[in-house]
Short mmCIF file of C-alpha atoms and ligand atoms in Angstrom, two decimals:
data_model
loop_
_atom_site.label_atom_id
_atom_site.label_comp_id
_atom_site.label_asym_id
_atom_site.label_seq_id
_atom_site.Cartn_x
_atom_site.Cartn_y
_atom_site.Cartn_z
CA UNK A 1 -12.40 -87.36 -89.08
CA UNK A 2 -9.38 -89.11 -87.25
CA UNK A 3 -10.80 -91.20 -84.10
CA UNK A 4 -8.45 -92.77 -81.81
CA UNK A 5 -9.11 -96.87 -80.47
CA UNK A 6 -8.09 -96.77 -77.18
CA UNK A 7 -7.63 -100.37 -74.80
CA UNK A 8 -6.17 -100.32 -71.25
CA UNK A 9 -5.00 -104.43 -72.56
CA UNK A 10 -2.46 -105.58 -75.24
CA UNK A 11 -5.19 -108.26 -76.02
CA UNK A 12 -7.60 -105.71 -76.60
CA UNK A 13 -5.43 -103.46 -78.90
CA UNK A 14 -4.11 -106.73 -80.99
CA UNK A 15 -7.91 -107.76 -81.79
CA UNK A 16 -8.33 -104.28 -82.90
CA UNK A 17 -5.01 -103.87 -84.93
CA UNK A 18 -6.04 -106.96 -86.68
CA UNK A 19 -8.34 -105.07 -88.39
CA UNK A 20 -5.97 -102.44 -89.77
CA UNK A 21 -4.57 -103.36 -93.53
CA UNK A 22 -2.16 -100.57 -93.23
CA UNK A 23 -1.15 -99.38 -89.88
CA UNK A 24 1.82 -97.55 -89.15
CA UNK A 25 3.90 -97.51 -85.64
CA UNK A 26 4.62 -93.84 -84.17
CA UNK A 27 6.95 -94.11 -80.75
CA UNK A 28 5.72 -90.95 -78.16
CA UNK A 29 5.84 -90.86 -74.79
CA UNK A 30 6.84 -94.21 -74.25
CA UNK A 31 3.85 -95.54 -76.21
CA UNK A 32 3.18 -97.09 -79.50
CA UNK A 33 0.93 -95.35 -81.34
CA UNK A 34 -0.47 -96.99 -84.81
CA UNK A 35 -1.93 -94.84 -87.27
CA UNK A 36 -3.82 -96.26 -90.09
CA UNK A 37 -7.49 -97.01 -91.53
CA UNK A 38 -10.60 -98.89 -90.83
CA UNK A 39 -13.38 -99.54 -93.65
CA UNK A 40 -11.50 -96.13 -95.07
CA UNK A 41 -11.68 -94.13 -91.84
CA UNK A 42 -8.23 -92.75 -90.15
CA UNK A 43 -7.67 -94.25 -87.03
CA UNK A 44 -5.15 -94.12 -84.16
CA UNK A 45 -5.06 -97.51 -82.08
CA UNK A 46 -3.37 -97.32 -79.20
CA UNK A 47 -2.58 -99.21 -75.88
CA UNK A 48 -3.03 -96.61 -72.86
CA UNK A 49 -1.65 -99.10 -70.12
CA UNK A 50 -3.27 -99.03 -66.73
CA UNK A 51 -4.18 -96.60 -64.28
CA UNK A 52 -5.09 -92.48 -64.50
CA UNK A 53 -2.00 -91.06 -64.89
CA UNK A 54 -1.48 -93.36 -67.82
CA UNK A 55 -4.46 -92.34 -69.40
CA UNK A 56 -4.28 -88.10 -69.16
CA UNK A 57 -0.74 -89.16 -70.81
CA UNK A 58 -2.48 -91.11 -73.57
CA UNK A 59 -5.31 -88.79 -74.39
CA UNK A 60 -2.75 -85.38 -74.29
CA UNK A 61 -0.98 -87.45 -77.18
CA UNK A 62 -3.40 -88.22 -79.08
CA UNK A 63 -4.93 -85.12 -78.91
CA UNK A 64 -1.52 -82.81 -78.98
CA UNK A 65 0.64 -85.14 -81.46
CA UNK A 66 -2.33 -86.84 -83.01
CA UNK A 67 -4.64 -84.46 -84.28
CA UNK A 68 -7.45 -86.93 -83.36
CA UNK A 69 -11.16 -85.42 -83.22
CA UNK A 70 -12.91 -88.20 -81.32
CA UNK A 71 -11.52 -90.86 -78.71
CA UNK A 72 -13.20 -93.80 -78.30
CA UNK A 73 -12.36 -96.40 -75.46
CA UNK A 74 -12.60 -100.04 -75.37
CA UNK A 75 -12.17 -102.53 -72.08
CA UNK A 76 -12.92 -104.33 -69.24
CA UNK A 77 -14.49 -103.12 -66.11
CA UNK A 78 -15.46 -104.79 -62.75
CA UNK A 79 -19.05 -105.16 -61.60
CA UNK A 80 -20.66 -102.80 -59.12
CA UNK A 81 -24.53 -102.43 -59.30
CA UNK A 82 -26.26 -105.33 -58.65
CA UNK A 83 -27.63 -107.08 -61.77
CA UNK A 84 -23.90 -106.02 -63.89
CA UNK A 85 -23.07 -109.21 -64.33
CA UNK A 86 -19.62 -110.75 -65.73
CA UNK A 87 -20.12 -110.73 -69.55
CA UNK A 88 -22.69 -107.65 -69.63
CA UNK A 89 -21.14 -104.68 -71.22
CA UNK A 90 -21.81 -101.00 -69.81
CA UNK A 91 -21.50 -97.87 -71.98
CA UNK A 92 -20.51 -95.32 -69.94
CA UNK A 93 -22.82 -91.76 -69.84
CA UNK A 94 -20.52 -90.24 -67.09
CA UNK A 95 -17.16 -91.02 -65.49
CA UNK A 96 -16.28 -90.30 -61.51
CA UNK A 97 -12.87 -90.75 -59.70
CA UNK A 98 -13.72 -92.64 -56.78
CA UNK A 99 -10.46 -91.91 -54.95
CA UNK A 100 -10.55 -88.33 -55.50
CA UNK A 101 -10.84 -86.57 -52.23
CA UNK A 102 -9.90 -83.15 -51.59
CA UNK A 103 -12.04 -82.40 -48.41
CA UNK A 104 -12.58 -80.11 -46.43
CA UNK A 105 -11.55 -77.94 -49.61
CA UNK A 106 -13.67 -79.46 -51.96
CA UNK A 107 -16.55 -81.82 -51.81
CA UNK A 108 -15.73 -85.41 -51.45
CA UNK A 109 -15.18 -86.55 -55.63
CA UNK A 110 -15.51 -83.35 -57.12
CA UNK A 111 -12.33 -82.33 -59.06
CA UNK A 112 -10.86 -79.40 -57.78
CA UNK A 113 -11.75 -76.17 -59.74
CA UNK A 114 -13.70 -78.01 -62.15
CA UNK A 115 -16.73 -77.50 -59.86
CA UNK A 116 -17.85 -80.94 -60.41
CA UNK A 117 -17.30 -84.64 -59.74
CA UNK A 118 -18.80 -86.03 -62.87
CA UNK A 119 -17.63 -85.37 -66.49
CA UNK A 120 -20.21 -86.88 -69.10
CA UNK A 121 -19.06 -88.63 -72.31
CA UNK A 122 -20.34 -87.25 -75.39
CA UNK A 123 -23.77 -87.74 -76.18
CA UNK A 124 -23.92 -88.35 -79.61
CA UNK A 125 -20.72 -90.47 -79.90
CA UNK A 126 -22.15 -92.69 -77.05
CA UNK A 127 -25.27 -93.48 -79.50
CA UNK A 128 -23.26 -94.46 -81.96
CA UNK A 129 -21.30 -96.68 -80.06
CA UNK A 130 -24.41 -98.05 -77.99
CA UNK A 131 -25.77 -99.15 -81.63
CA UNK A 132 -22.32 -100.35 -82.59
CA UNK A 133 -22.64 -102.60 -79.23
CA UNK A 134 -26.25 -103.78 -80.11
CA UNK A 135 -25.32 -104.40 -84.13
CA UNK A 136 -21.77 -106.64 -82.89
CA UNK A 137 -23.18 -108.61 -79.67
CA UNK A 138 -26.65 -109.18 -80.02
CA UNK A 139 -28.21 -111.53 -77.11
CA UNK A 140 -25.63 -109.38 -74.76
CA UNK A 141 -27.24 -107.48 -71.71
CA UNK A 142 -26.01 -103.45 -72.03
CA UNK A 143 -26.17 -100.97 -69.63
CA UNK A 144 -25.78 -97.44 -69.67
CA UNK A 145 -24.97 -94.97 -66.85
CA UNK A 146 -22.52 -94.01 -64.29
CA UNK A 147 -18.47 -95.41 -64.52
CA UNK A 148 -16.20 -94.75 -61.75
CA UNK A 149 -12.38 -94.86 -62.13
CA UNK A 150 -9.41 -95.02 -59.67
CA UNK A 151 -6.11 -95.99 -59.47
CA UNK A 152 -6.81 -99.29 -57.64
CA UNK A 153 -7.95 -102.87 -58.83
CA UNK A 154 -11.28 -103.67 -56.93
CA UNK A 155 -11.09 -107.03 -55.74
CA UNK A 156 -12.50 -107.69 -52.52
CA UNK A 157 -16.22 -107.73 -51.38
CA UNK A 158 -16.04 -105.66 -48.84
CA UNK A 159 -14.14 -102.97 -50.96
CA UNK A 160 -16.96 -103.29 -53.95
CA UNK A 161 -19.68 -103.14 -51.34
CA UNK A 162 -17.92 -99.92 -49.47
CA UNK A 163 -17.88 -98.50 -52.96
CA UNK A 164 -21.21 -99.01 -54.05
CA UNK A 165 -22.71 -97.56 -50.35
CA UNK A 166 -20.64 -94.48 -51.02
CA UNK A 167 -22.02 -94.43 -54.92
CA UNK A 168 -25.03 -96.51 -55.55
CA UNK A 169 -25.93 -95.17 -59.37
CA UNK A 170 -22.28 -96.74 -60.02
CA UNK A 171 -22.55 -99.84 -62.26
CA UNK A 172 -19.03 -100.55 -63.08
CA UNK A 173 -15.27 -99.96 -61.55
CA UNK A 174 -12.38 -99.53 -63.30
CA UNK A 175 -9.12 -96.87 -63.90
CA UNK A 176 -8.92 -94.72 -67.21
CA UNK A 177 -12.19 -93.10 -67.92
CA UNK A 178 -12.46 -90.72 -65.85
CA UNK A 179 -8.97 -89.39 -67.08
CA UNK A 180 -9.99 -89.24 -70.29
CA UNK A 181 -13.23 -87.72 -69.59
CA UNK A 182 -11.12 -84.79 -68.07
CA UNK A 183 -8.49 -84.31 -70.70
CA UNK A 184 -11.33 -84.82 -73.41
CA UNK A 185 -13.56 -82.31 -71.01
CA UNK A 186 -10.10 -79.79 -71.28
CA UNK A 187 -9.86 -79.87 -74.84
CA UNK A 188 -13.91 -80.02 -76.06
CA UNK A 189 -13.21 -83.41 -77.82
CA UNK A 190 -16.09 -85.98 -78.30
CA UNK A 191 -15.10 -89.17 -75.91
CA UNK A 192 -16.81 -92.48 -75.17
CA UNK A 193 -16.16 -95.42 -73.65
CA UNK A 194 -17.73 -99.09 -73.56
CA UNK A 195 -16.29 -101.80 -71.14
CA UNK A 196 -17.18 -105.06 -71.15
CA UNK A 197 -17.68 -106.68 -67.32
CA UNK A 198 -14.65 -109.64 -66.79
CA UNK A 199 -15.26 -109.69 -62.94
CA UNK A 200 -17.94 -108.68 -59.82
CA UNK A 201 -14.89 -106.30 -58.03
CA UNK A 202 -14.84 -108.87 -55.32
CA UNK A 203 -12.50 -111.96 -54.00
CA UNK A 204 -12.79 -113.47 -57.45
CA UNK A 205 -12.09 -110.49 -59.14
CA UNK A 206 -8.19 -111.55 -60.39
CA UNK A 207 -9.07 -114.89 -61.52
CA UNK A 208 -11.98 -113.53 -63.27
CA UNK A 209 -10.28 -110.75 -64.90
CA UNK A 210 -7.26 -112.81 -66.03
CA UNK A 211 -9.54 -115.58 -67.85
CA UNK A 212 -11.52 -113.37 -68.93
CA UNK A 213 -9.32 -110.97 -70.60
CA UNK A 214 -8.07 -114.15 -73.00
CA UNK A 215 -11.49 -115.48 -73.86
CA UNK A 216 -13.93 -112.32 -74.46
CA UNK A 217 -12.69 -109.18 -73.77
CA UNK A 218 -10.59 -109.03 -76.95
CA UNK A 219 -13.11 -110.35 -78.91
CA UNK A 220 -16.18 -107.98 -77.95
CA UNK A 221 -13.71 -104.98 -78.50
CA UNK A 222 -12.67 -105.60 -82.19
CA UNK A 223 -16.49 -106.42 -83.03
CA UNK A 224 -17.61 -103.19 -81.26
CA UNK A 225 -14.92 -101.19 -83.23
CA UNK A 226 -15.32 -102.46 -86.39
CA UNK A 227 -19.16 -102.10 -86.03
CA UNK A 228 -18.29 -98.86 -85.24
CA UNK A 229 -16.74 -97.65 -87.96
CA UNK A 230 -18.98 -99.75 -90.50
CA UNK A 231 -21.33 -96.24 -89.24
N1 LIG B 1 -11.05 -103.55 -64.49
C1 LIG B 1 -11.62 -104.77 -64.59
N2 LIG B 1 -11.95 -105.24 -63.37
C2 LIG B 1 -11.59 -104.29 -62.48
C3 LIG B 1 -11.67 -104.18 -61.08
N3 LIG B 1 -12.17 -105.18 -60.34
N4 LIG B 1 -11.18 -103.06 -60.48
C4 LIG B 1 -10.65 -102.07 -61.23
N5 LIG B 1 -10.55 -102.12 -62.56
C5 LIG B 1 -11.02 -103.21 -63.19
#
């Protein structure tokens, strides 16, 4: 069993390499890929860098190069419902694009020929990392549910508020998951995906993210990992 560590932040994957004893660098794509073990499990950490396209790129590697059977994502994720508070971590059930429109061809969100605008992470795999959240943070407030992703950093009120008129099951905003929910979807491999909230997607979303990203985010992502993999 080979599972991939994904984080959209260098923090995030340095917390997590920290953990390797033996990890390896493989150059693809313009990436660094670092293949090693965790509590004798092979792993593939890698740092998918920001945004959709970014992401399909990522998971086609680790998937095509990387022979990896499970991908598991780690990061940060802006606030939408109310209640998802900066600190609270959300473990993602299913992913939507938010900017995906195709109308009139297609329904507003839904993909085009994929006859649907949600892709859900893997069920089982989720569990696992739900209990690997509640065994690393206790105290921390989880939620589960919907995750939208987009190729845009939410960070204005009235853009967070637009977005959660159009969506209101969305709890959290952000701009990988759904990519790897639909190259995971394409080649019927287990994915999940936890992100930790660093910001309310509103006008103090960039000064929230950026402390944030220092003090917590790399922290909860190593503990969730390596909880993880303890099984
Ligand atoms: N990731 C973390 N915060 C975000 C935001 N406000 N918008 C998009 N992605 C994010």
């Amino acid at each position: 069993m080979r599972t991939a560590i994904v984080s959209a932040m260098q923090e995030e994957l340095s917390a997590v390499l920290a953990l390797l004893p033996d990890e390896q660098k493989q150059a693809v794509g313009g990436r660094d890929y670092w293949v090693g073990h965790l509590h004798g499990q092979e792993v593939v950490a890698v740092l998918s860098r920001i945004g959709k396209v970014a992401a399909a790129t990522t998971a086609t590697a680790l998937i095509e190069r990387f022979g990896v059977d499970r991908i598991v994502f780690t990061g940060v994720a802006g606030g939408l419902a109310p209640g998802v508070n900066r600190g609270d971590v959300v473990i993602a059930r299913s992913f939507l694009q938010h900017d995906l429109d195709a109308s009139p061809l297609f329904p507003r969100y839904e993909v085009p020929l994929y006859g649907t605008a949600q892709f859900d992470t893997d069920p089982a795999l989720t569990e696992q990392l739900a209990a690997a959240v509640r065994k690393a943070l206790h105290g921390t407030h989880v939620h589960s549910g919907l995750v939208v992703s987009g190729d845009r950093f939410v960070a204005s009120a009235l853009e967070s508020q637009a977005l959660q008129r159009a969506l209101p099951e969305a709890l959290a905003v952000e701009m990988e998951g759904a990519a790897f929910a639909q190259v995971c979807r394409d080649y019927g491999l287990p994915f999940a995906a936890v992100r930790t909230v660093s910001d309310r997607a509103d006008d103090e979303a960039h000064g929230d993210f950026l402390s944030f990203i220092d003090q917590v985010a790399s922290r909860h992502s190593a503990a969730i990992v390596k909880a993880l993999l303890e099984g």
